[in-house]
Amino acid sequence: MPAYQPVAAQASARGDTALVPALAATKWLPASLEAQLAPITSAPDAKEALRRLLDAGNGLDPLPAAARTASNRVMGCTAQVWVAAETDAAGRMAFQGWSDSEISRGLVALLVRGFSGCTPDEVMQASAAEVQQRLSRVLGRGVLPPSRANGLGNMLESVRKRAALTAAAAAGRQLDVFPSLLITADALTPQGSFAEAQARYLAPDAGAVSELVRVCRAKQIGVVAHFYMDPQVQGVLSAAAEQWPHIAISDSLVMADTAVRMAEAGCTTICVLGVDFMSENVRAILDEAGHSGVQVYRLAESDIGCSLAEAAESESYSRYLQEAATTPNSVHVVYINTSLRTKARAHALVPTITCTSSNVVQTVLAAFADVPGATVWYGPDTYMGANLAQLFTDLASGAASDEDVRALHPAHTVESIRSLLPRLRYFTDGTCIVHHIFGGEVTELVAAGYGDAYLAAHFEVPGEMFRLAMQAKRSRGMGVVGSTSNILDFIADKLREALAAPHPERLQFVLGTEAGMITSIVRKVQGLLRKSGRSDVEVEVVFPVAPSAVATPQQKQQAGAAPLTLPTGLALVPGPASGEGCSLEGGCAACPYMKMNTLSALMSVCERVGSPAGEASLERFRPRTYGGETVGGRSLAAAGCVPILHMRNFQRSQGRQLGPDLLADIAARHSTR
């Protein structure tokens, strides 16, 4: 099999069109729900349809106050909505519901009556999309604007989830529960030992904070760290940043930009907490900005590797680029999470622009818009490439309008997306070992037990998790796919919406990326909660760790451990403290390379800065500069910066156009073939 995948071959090669119940493509509805919908959908106009919907809501029996609990609340609705479920003697579903909004109450009434009396399987097989489409057609955007249509989708998903839990209980099974962390303005409540480990260091040791601030201030040291640091490290860094402004936690691209600002503010040394390509990029960007005198240090003498970056330096990736080099009008879009050597050598073969998980979609679309007949080669992240292909395939298949496509890039339409698919390639031999765990089995557990939650997925996760989050985004407005920064912004935006409403709320987010970013989430969430003065709004972050490590009935409960419960009250047993969150297959929601960046290593490096003997001992802590290596007559470091600078030019155009230098390079190389 070639080391790249043409998008035209993607769907047949994948063969996974119905991995989880939430994604089933069917229009079937139970007869009882058809009977409830018929009076509404047969109305002669929207006004009459609305009147009939309101009548349905007016006839709904109020839900008892005792049942209006947080566990029965439907997330993602603009109004307060509750749905409760139980089964009758025959094992059929009996639903109750209520809303403080008349229109939402009418929608709840349709679902409560339409699904009561159905078997759990019938509820789970019903097409939520079909219900949404029928009601949207007759009621129109005046009654069902996107926000309320999303709320309807969330009601349907909540009903489906309760049916799934009931079916599992009837079969004598207990759905696995993932560890989670409940965040309030002034407290953190972990469920499960994996979450306990994440929470333990979020209130850092004051002595460690003071010592770090002291040495950084005395020696003018700046610290840039990636979101994926351990909570112990991030907790101290975040607290220290309140006293010393030259400490920052961010994604990989922002790390280098921040280091430049620190140098401009007077820092003479930068410590980088991340993997090696991050420290290399910091060194190179500082040099390009005229700060070659600023010292840069990693936190280990040995290599701090990255499975994804290493894949881009493989022989397989070289062959991939060689094929690109022989294809007319080729543009290589390389992920920022690669070494300078990869970027330099790639650009020597094929015109190359760097991308991030935040701008990869816009970068690829701009390349197709700006280069007639372009073939775009993305790499090295296989999952991100496959997810790009899936996104574009969905857009081309009628899942979006021209207006939706133009929101991604103004030069494109559904037809142009369809025409570019045969010319999009992605590498198939590169994965991040952390994001690799968010595959089929984890996704099935998320769909079954957390399908009504907010779903956040990094663009690098496997396609199953990507599709689940995209489905939540499109059908319910409760999903996000993107970078760590995109995920953090999404959580903050949803929390702001909840704080703007007058009623209590608990928001639940499934975190489909490295667990280390919980520190930044906690600080952002608690900051917003404290500023609002609200004590009745909470955020729960769920860690979807490896299936072999989540709690199961077979695992022995530890003495004194709090029982875990699902919304229906089903009890589960916490997993062992030594294993929860990891599996023998390597499925941990934490990067082992990032764990090499410890607080003790940071303090050791900082203490040695400033003395000749100390800095001599740090020689092996410096990022690779590639010595005298050259590419195309330039130093390797300088050549490796060119694709990054092309991305900078692209960003200056607001993500709309490739820079003139890159376009000229593409045209020149094409003319010589």
XYZ file of C-alpha atoms in Angstrom:
673
model
C 0.000 0.000 0.000
C 1.430 3.436 -0.856
C 2.397 5.814 1.940
C -0.228 8.254 0.797
C -3.962 8.069 0.330
C -5.851 9.723 -2.532
C -9.133 11.000 -1.171
C -11.101 9.303 -3.938
C -10.039 5.962 -2.485
C -10.538 6.926 1.124
C -14.134 5.857 1.749
C -13.773 2.377 0.296
C -10.469 1.800 2.059
C -11.906 2.855 5.401
C -15.028 0.719 5.326
C -16.463 2.086 8.563
C -19.612 3.934 7.609
C -21.573 3.100 10.759
C -19.178 2.833 13.676
C -21.413 4.250 16.380
C -25.183 4.478 16.821
C -25.164 8.294 16.746
C -23.884 8.219 13.180
C -26.310 5.707 11.712
C -27.640 6.869 8.349
C -31.372 6.029 8.411
C -34.686 7.866 8.114
C -36.706 5.337 10.146
C -38.972 6.557 12.957
C -41.238 4.488 15.243
C -44.955 4.629 14.420
C -45.772 6.326 17.732
C -43.414 9.196 16.934
C -44.773 9.418 13.379
C -48.226 9.845 14.913
C -47.046 12.724 17.096
C -45.266 14.472 14.218
C -48.101 14.118 11.701
C -50.351 16.943 12.994
C -47.413 19.350 13.022
C -45.865 18.421 9.685
C -49.248 18.360 7.913
C -50.112 21.915 8.964
C -50.886 24.223 6.001
C -48.385 26.866 7.098
C -45.795 27.697 9.762
C -48.276 29.683 11.883
C -50.658 26.749 12.191
C -47.776 24.339 12.801
C -46.597 26.518 15.668
C -50.111 26.662 17.153
C -50.330 22.862 17.100
C -46.858 22.545 18.624
C -47.799 24.885 21.468
C -51.021 22.929 22.033
C -48.930 19.770 22.381
C -46.803 21.451 25.018
C -49.801 22.815 26.894
C -51.120 19.280 27.315
C -47.872 17.952 28.787
C -48.021 16.849 32.399
C -45.537 18.924 34.437
C -42.400 17.081 35.516
C -42.312 16.832 39.334
C -39.862 19.242 40.929
C -37.943 16.311 42.430
C -37.161 15.096 38.895
C -35.866 18.456 37.682
C -32.318 17.535 38.573
C -28.961 18.208 36.984
C -28.783 14.591 35.787
C -32.079 15.019 33.914
C -31.164 18.364 32.350
C -30.584 18.431 28.612
C -27.371 20.294 27.836
C -27.070 22.639 24.891
C -30.600 24.090 24.995
C -31.236 27.825 25.163
C -34.079 27.147 27.621
C -34.161 24.814 30.593
C -35.185 21.330 29.424
C -35.478 18.133 31.459
C -35.996 14.555 30.273
C -36.467 11.623 32.665
C -36.827 7.958 31.757
C -37.849 4.652 33.282
C -39.223 1.352 31.993
C -42.583 -0.347 32.422
C -43.157 -3.971 33.383
C -42.698 -5.036 29.747
C -39.319 -3.313 29.487
C -40.608 -0.516 27.268
C -39.554 3.100 27.714
C -41.629 5.623 29.653
C -40.444 9.212 29.297
C -41.354 12.400 31.135
C -40.154 15.887 30.346
C -40.591 19.611 30.817
C -39.253 22.998 29.736
C -39.673 26.552 30.955
C -40.054 27.638 27.296
C -43.375 27.107 25.537
C -41.824 26.151 22.199
C -39.251 23.829 23.785
C -42.045 22.308 25.898
C -43.926 21.508 22.694
C -40.850 19.779 21.282
C -40.371 17.846 24.513
C -44.029 16.768 24.392
C -43.590 15.307 20.895
C -40.587 13.258 21.990
C -41.983 12.144 25.354
C -45.206 10.904 23.791
C -43.597 9.650 20.605
C -40.965 7.506 22.293
C -42.919 6.288 25.334
C -43.999 2.706 24.735
C -41.048 2.007 22.428
C -38.363 -0.539 23.180
C -34.900 0.853 23.952
C -33.661 -0.456 20.600
C -36.448 1.358 18.740
C -35.508 4.619 20.435
C -31.834 4.169 19.567
C -32.583 3.314 15.926
C -34.776 6.369 15.318
C -33.272 9.037 13.047
C -32.700 12.283 14.932
C -31.823 14.002 11.655
C -35.167 13.012 10.150
C -37.074 14.564 13.082
C -35.042 17.764 12.853
C -35.476 18.060 9.092
C -39.240 17.486 9.113
C -39.905 20.020 11.856
C -37.486 22.564 10.375
C -39.239 22.384 7.004
C -42.672 23.160 8.408
C -41.796 25.510 11.274
C -39.050 27.466 9.494
C -36.150 29.430 10.963
C -38.520 31.861 12.677
C -39.609 29.156 15.121
C -36.615 26.830 14.812
C -33.538 29.066 14.405
C -30.173 27.234 14.544
C -29.942 27.574 18.346
C -33.354 25.941 18.947
C -32.793 23.357 16.207
C -29.567 22.418 17.991
C -31.557 22.179 21.209
C -33.962 19.760 19.523
C -30.984 17.672 18.462
C -29.758 17.615 22.048
C -33.183 16.516 23.313
C -33.138 13.643 20.815
C -29.617 12.663 21.825
C -30.584 12.785 25.505
C -33.529 10.462 24.851
C -31.289 8.096 22.886
C -28.701 8.026 25.668
C -31.287 7.129 28.289
C -32.523 4.300 26.099
C -28.954 3.016 25.718
C -28.430 3.042 29.482
C -31.722 1.227 29.995
C -30.860 -1.409 27.398
C -27.500 -2.005 29.050
C -29.103 -2.378 32.482
C -31.720 -4.790 31.128
C -28.965 -6.938 29.663
C -27.146 -7.019 32.985
C -24.352 -4.821 31.674
C -22.964 -1.605 33.043
C -21.677 1.008 30.635
C -18.094 1.949 31.353
C -17.655 5.370 32.859
C -14.672 7.567 32.231
C -12.876 9.486 34.982
C -13.873 13.136 35.231
C -13.145 16.378 37.047
C -15.971 18.637 38.271
C -14.925 22.302 38.343
C -16.642 24.998 40.388
C -15.492 28.500 41.237
C -13.568 27.377 44.312
C -13.350 23.591 44.235
C -12.334 20.579 42.157
C -14.037 17.210 42.596
C -12.399 14.284 40.771
C -14.147 11.006 40.021
C -11.711 8.186 39.423
C -8.024 7.964 40.225
C -6.900 9.220 36.820
C -8.844 12.428 37.447
C -7.490 12.546 40.998
C -3.972 12.518 39.566
C -4.858 15.395 37.263
C -6.410 17.404 40.099
C -3.728 16.775 42.702
C -1.351 19.422 41.456
C -3.804 22.092 40.361
C -3.292 23.757 43.749
C 0.522 23.922 43.515
C 3.069 23.982 46.302
C 3.629 27.634 47.237
C 7.297 27.009 47.980
C 7.937 25.579 44.508
C 6.170 28.557 42.942
C 8.191 31.098 44.952
C 11.471 29.385 44.159
C 10.774 29.323 40.415
C 9.770 32.993 40.413
C 12.868 33.928 42.389
C 15.357 32.290 40.048
C 13.581 33.429 36.844
C 13.389 37.033 38.000
C 16.998 37.080 39.227
C 18.369 35.643 35.994
C 15.849 37.083 33.496
C 14.699 33.650 32.397
C 11.590 33.172 30.294
C 9.723 29.853 30.269
C 7.540 28.608 27.403
C 5.658 25.346 27.874
C 3.241 23.288 25.831
C -0.337 22.585 26.940
C 0.542 18.888 27.300
C 2.778 19.237 30.345
C 1.833 17.200 33.405
C -0.607 18.957 35.756
C 2.099 19.071 38.435
C 4.295 21.159 36.128
C 1.490 23.280 34.712
C 0.084 24.032 38.149
C 3.362 25.541 39.317
C 3.965 27.360 36.026
C 0.478 28.877 35.976
C 0.787 30.145 39.549
C 4.311 31.457 38.929
C 3.096 33.338 35.838
C 0.948 35.501 38.101
C 4.129 36.801 39.727
C 6.589 36.649 36.792
C 5.033 37.605 33.433
C 7.581 35.739 31.317
C 6.099 32.278 31.885
C 3.561 31.042 29.349
C 1.697 27.848 28.437
C 0.405 27.521 24.868
C 0.337 25.389 21.750
C 3.525 24.799 19.760
C 3.287 27.714 17.317
C 2.565 30.322 19.978
C 5.517 29.084 22.041
C 8.010 30.525 19.551
C 6.125 33.821 19.193
C 5.984 34.165 22.961
C 9.704 33.510 23.256
C 10.367 36.416 20.880
C 8.219 38.731 23.008
C 10.089 37.598 26.106
C 13.414 38.357 24.432
C 12.154 41.786 23.409
C 11.159 42.402 27.036
C 14.688 41.667 28.248
C 14.835 37.914 28.911
C 18.314 36.579 28.151
C 17.454 32.877 28.496
C 14.437 30.842 27.391
C 13.651 27.420 28.849
C 11.424 25.296 26.621
C 9.170 22.642 28.110
C 8.124 20.464 25.210
C 9.541 17.985 22.719
C 12.636 18.677 20.663
C 11.048 20.140 17.545
C 9.465 22.809 19.753
C 12.785 23.958 21.188
C 14.293 23.878 17.679
C 11.511 26.107 16.390
C 11.957 28.518 19.314
C 15.691 28.734 18.590
C 15.165 29.293 14.869
C 12.411 31.916 15.256
C 14.491 33.820 17.819
C 17.396 33.849 15.370
C 15.157 35.052 12.546
C 13.898 37.841 14.821
C 17.447 39.006 15.574
C 17.786 37.470 19.040
C 20.604 35.006 18.385
C 22.251 36.042 21.659
C 19.335 34.739 23.741
C 20.123 31.289 25.134
C 17.596 28.466 24.658
C 17.575 25.267 26.719
C 15.635 22.024 26.698
C 15.123 20.103 29.952
C 16.957 16.871 29.164
C 20.348 15.797 27.882
C 18.810 12.959 25.889
C 16.431 13.379 22.974
C 12.849 14.361 23.837
C 11.215 12.670 20.898
C 7.845 12.755 19.160
C 6.400 9.827 17.228
C 4.770 12.162 14.722
C 7.884 14.250 14.055
C 9.945 11.086 13.680
C 7.532 9.740 11.059
C 8.270 12.793 8.906
C 11.987 11.925 8.903
C 11.389 8.360 7.742
C 12.298 6.853 4.404
C 8.600 6.428 3.729
C 8.016 10.174 3.991
C 10.955 10.839 1.680
C 9.355 8.621 -0.965
C 6.066 10.443 -0.444
C 7.769 13.778 -1.132
C 9.658 12.399 -4.114
C 6.360 11.520 -5.742
C 5.048 14.999 -4.947
C 8.133 16.507 -6.562
C 7.342 14.769 -9.862
C 3.689 15.892 -9.874
C 2.966 19.254 -11.575
C 1.664 22.133 -9.430
C 2.324 20.299 -6.191
C 2.031 22.094 -2.850
C 3.216 20.404 0.331
C 1.358 21.389 3.513
C 3.426 20.202 6.485
C 2.238 20.155 10.074
C 4.050 22.554 12.426
C 4.806 19.620 14.748
C 7.844 18.524 12.751
C 11.559 19.271 12.925
C 13.375 22.019 11.033
C 15.209 19.292 9.139
C 11.878 17.936 7.866
C 10.704 21.391 6.810
C 14.002 22.266 5.104
C 14.365 19.018 3.171
C 10.701 18.996 2.183
C 10.837 22.537 0.807
C 13.941 21.652 -1.197
C 11.861 19.012 -2.995
C 8.373 20.566 -3.084
C 7.117 24.102 -2.375
C 6.141 23.784 1.283
C 4.027 25.763 3.738
C 3.638 24.974 7.419
C 0.192 24.658 9.004
C -1.301 24.240 12.451
C -4.375 22.282 13.488
C -6.145 25.652 13.692
C -5.482 26.719 10.098
C -4.934 23.482 8.171
C -8.375 23.584 6.503
C -7.920 27.174 5.332
C -4.339 26.483 4.188
C -5.339 23.533 2.021
C -8.312 25.397 0.548
C -6.166 28.448 -0.197
C -3.654 26.275 -2.035
C -6.375 24.849 -4.251
C -7.850 28.326 -4.825
C -4.549 30.077 -5.613
C -2.774 27.397 -7.683
C -4.705 26.270 -10.788
C -4.703 22.482 -11.062
C -2.868 22.102 -7.751
C -2.223 18.772 -6.084
C -1.923 19.254 -2.339
C 0.163 16.829 -0.298
C -0.508 16.934 3.436
C 1.639 15.276 6.093
C 2.803 13.711 8.235
C -0.214 13.255 10.557
C -2.324 10.457 9.102
C -5.359 11.123 11.266
C -5.417 14.824 10.465
C -5.077 14.030 6.775
C -7.889 11.481 6.919
C -10.057 13.928 8.843
C -9.433 16.619 6.241
C -10.461 14.179 3.547
C -13.583 13.214 5.497
C -14.512 16.867 6.027
C -14.166 17.712 2.337
C -15.982 14.538 1.281
C -18.890 15.443 3.555
C -19.007 18.976 2.167
C -19.005 17.653 -1.403
C -21.724 15.102 -0.703
C -24.386 17.698 0.058
C -23.915 17.967 3.824
C -23.327 21.700 3.401
C -24.422 24.619 1.259
C -22.241 26.978 -0.777
C -22.672 29.470 2.054
C -21.268 26.941 4.545
C -18.279 26.282 2.290
C -17.583 29.985 1.713
C -17.435 30.420 5.490
C -14.348 28.208 5.383
C -12.849 29.956 2.353
C -14.556 32.602 0.191
C -13.203 31.260 -3.106
C -14.829 27.844 -2.750
C -18.247 26.280 -3.345
C -19.595 22.769 -2.955
C -18.678 22.101 -6.589
C -15.093 23.315 -6.180
C -14.700 21.094 -3.103
C -15.968 18.167 -5.156
C -13.478 18.902 -7.933
C -10.434 19.117 -5.638
C -10.962 15.777 -3.896
C -9.037 13.684 -6.468
C -6.046 16.031 -6.067
C -5.778 15.895 -2.263
C -3.213 13.451 -0.860
C -2.260 12.611 2.705
C 0.500 10.524 4.264
C -0.620 7.250 5.859
C 2.288 6.273 8.120
C 2.363 8.993 10.779
C 0.476 9.193 14.077
C 0.753 10.804 17.495
C 0.871 8.001 20.080
C -1.414 10.000 22.419
C -4.158 10.844 19.931
C -3.988 7.262 18.610
C -5.959 6.062 21.660
C -9.129 7.931 20.681
C -10.148 5.212 18.252
C -13.020 2.791 17.728
C -13.666 1.331 21.183
C -13.167 4.598 23.070
C -15.460 6.327 20.565
C -18.167 3.701 20.998
C -18.064 4.238 24.764
C -18.273 8.001 24.285
C -21.248 7.620 21.933
C -23.070 5.265 24.280
C -22.497 7.029 27.595
C -21.689 10.631 26.701
C -23.498 11.266 23.430
C -25.433 14.183 24.924
C -22.310 15.957 26.222
C -20.148 18.564 24.520
C -17.540 16.700 22.472
C -14.084 18.202 21.909
C -11.612 16.483 19.587
C -8.174 17.495 18.431
C -7.739 17.441 14.653
C -5.146 14.675 15.142
C -7.498 12.091 16.660
C -8.588 8.985 14.701
C -11.481 9.378 12.305
C -14.057 7.738 14.585
C -13.667 10.418 17.271
C -13.431 13.140 14.629
C -16.720 12.097 13.048
C -18.429 11.894 16.423
C -17.350 15.445 17.330
C -18.248 16.751 13.870
C -21.678 15.131 14.137
C -22.184 16.823 17.504
C -21.122 20.128 15.981
C -23.390 19.929 12.932
C -26.521 18.396 14.409
C -26.492 19.842 17.932
C -23.979 22.706 18.064
C -22.139 20.776 20.777
C -18.885 19.740 19.134
C -15.527 21.248 18.266
C -12.644 19.891 16.207
C -9.380 21.811 16.115
C -6.278 22.709 18.055
C -5.792 22.818 21.810
C -6.437 26.563 21.639
C -9.667 25.978 19.681
C -10.826 23.497 22.320
C -10.029 25.887 25.171
C -11.872 28.730 23.415
C -14.890 26.467 22.773
C -15.167 25.519 26.449
C -14.836 29.156 27.504
C -17.472 30.316 24.994
C -19.992 27.690 26.112
C -19.384 28.612 29.733
C -19.966 32.302 28.960
C -23.275 31.374 27.327
C -24.295 29.456 30.455
C -23.283 32.357 32.696
C -25.419 34.718 30.606
C -28.515 32.614 31.377
C -30.331 33.110 34.698
C -30.664 29.432 35.628
C -28.275 26.843 37.138
C -26.240 24.731 34.724
C -23.757 21.878 34.638
C -21.785 21.611 31.398
C -20.094 18.316 30.552
C -17.191 18.236 28.073
C -15.519 15.078 26.756
C -11.850 15.987 26.259
C -10.613 14.189 23.147
C -6.984 15.255 23.424
C -4.008 15.008 25.785
C -5.102 15.264 29.406
C -2.347 17.753 30.269
C -4.395 20.672 28.984
C -6.743 20.270 31.971
C -4.642 22.815 33.878
C -5.377 25.541 31.347
C -9.045 24.535 31.273
C -9.350 24.708 35.060
C -7.730 28.122 35.265
C -9.885 29.505 32.459
C -13.109 28.043 33.861
C -12.474 29.065 37.460
C -11.466 32.540 36.345
C -14.761 33.011 34.496
C -16.807 31.544 37.345
C -15.167 33.741 39.970
C -15.562 36.840 37.854
C -19.266 36.101 37.419
C -19.881 35.507 41.111
C -22.022 32.478 40.205
C -22.001 29.369 42.383
C -24.754 27.534 40.489
C -22.809 26.864 37.267
C -20.386 23.940 37.056
C -18.171 22.388 34.395
C -17.339 18.680 34.250
C -14.398 17.552 32.106
C -14.439 13.875 31.107
C -11.217 12.045 30.227
C -11.956 9.322 27.627
C -8.991 7.106 28.517
C -8.176 3.664 27.181
C -11.030 1.100 27.394
C -8.855 -1.462 29.179
C -8.344 1.022 31.969
C -11.769 2.484 32.674
C -13.793 1.218 35.596
C -15.517 -2.136 35.179
C -17.580 -4.286 37.563
C -14.761 -6.824 37.671
C -12.355 -4.329 39.229
C -12.222 -4.385 42.993
C -13.366 -1.188 44.667
C -10.738 0.456 46.837
C -11.503 1.022 50.469
C -13.097 4.408 51.003
C -13.384 5.167 47.274
C -16.490 7.100 46.263
C -18.791 5.138 43.927
C -19.022 6.367 40.368
C -22.517 6.827 38.979
C -24.102 7.455 35.613
C -27.080 9.822 35.205
C -29.547 6.951 35.759
C -27.979 6.130 39.108
C -26.163 2.996 37.879
C -23.136 2.472 40.118
C -19.695 1.656 38.773
C -16.496 0.648 40.460
C -13.412 2.915 40.324
C -10.395 1.445 38.569
C -7.073 0.808 40.319
C -5.028 3.886 41.130
C -1.977 2.470 39.392
C -3.687 1.667 36.128
C -6.674 3.844 35.390
C -6.041 5.827 32.265
C -3.408 3.502 30.783
C -3.402 0.128 29.091
C -0.832 -2.480 28.135
C -1.281 -1.336 24.537
C 0.062 2.094 25.459
C -3.294 3.817 25.566
C -2.643 6.688 27.953
C -4.188 10.129 27.609
C -0.752 11.571 28.401
C 2.417 11.887 26.323
C 5.411 9.978 27.720
C 7.823 12.363 25.971
C 6.232 15.394 27.588
C 6.679 13.706 30.965
C 10.443 14.186 30.565
C 9.838 17.880 31.327
C 9.776 17.825 35.132
C 9.883 20.592 37.713
C 13.154 19.302 39.094
C 14.698 19.397 35.619
C 13.456 22.966 35.096
C 14.902 24.136 38.414
C 18.186 22.352 37.700
C 18.562 24.143 34.365
C 17.581 27.522 35.825
C 20.048 27.227 38.693
C 22.925 26.600 36.271
C 22.113 29.566 34.056
C 24.377 32.566 34.529
C 27.663 30.954 35.548
C 30.357 29.780 33.111
C 30.620 26.370 34.741
C 26.867 25.950 34.921
C 26.259 26.899 31.312
C 29.100 24.654 30.175
C 27.272 21.752 31.816
C 24.127 22.687 29.858
C 25.721 22.251 26.445
C 23.741 19.075 25.733
C 20.516 20.823 26.795
C 20.654 23.201 23.834
C 18.353 22.564 20.864
C 19.869 21.073 17.758
C 21.169 23.726 15.406
C 22.259 21.169 12.771
C 25.830 22.476 12.743
C 27.105 23.067 9.246
C 24.272 21.283 7.455
C 22.991 23.229 4.482
C 20.001 22.886 2.184
C 19.865 24.795 -1.096
C 22.834 26.966 -0.103
C 21.291 27.989 3.242
C 21.887 26.709 6.729
C 19.448 23.971 7.559
C 17.888 26.084 10.306
C 17.364 29.026 7.962
C 15.979 26.763 5.230
C 13.641 25.144 7.754
C 12.212 28.538 8.626
C 11.056 29.246 5.060
C 7.840 27.130 5.265
C 7.094 28.795 8.613
C 7.525 32.239 7.076
C 5.184 31.216 4.241
C 2.607 30.407 6.922
C 3.204 33.809 8.538
C 2.417 35.495 5.225
C -0.694 33.354 4.880
C -1.846 34.372 8.370
C -1.384 38.039 7.507
C -3.952 37.577 4.728
C -6.469 36.430 7.370
C -6.198 32.881 6.089
C -7.327 33.719 2.562
C -4.287 33.744 0.220
C -0.883 32.146 -0.079
C 1.976 34.629 -0.055
C 3.462 35.917 -3.331
C 6.862 34.322 -2.651
C 5.351 30.869 -2.305
C 3.149 31.297 -5.376
C 6.143 32.455 -7.412
C 8.133 29.422 -6.237
C 5.334 27.041 -7.239
C 5.045 28.644 -10.684
C 8.808 28.622 -11.221
C 9.237 24.977 -10.328
C 6.265 23.997 -12.496
C 7.717 25.857 -15.488
C 10.999 23.926 -15.265
C 9.313 20.512 -15.468
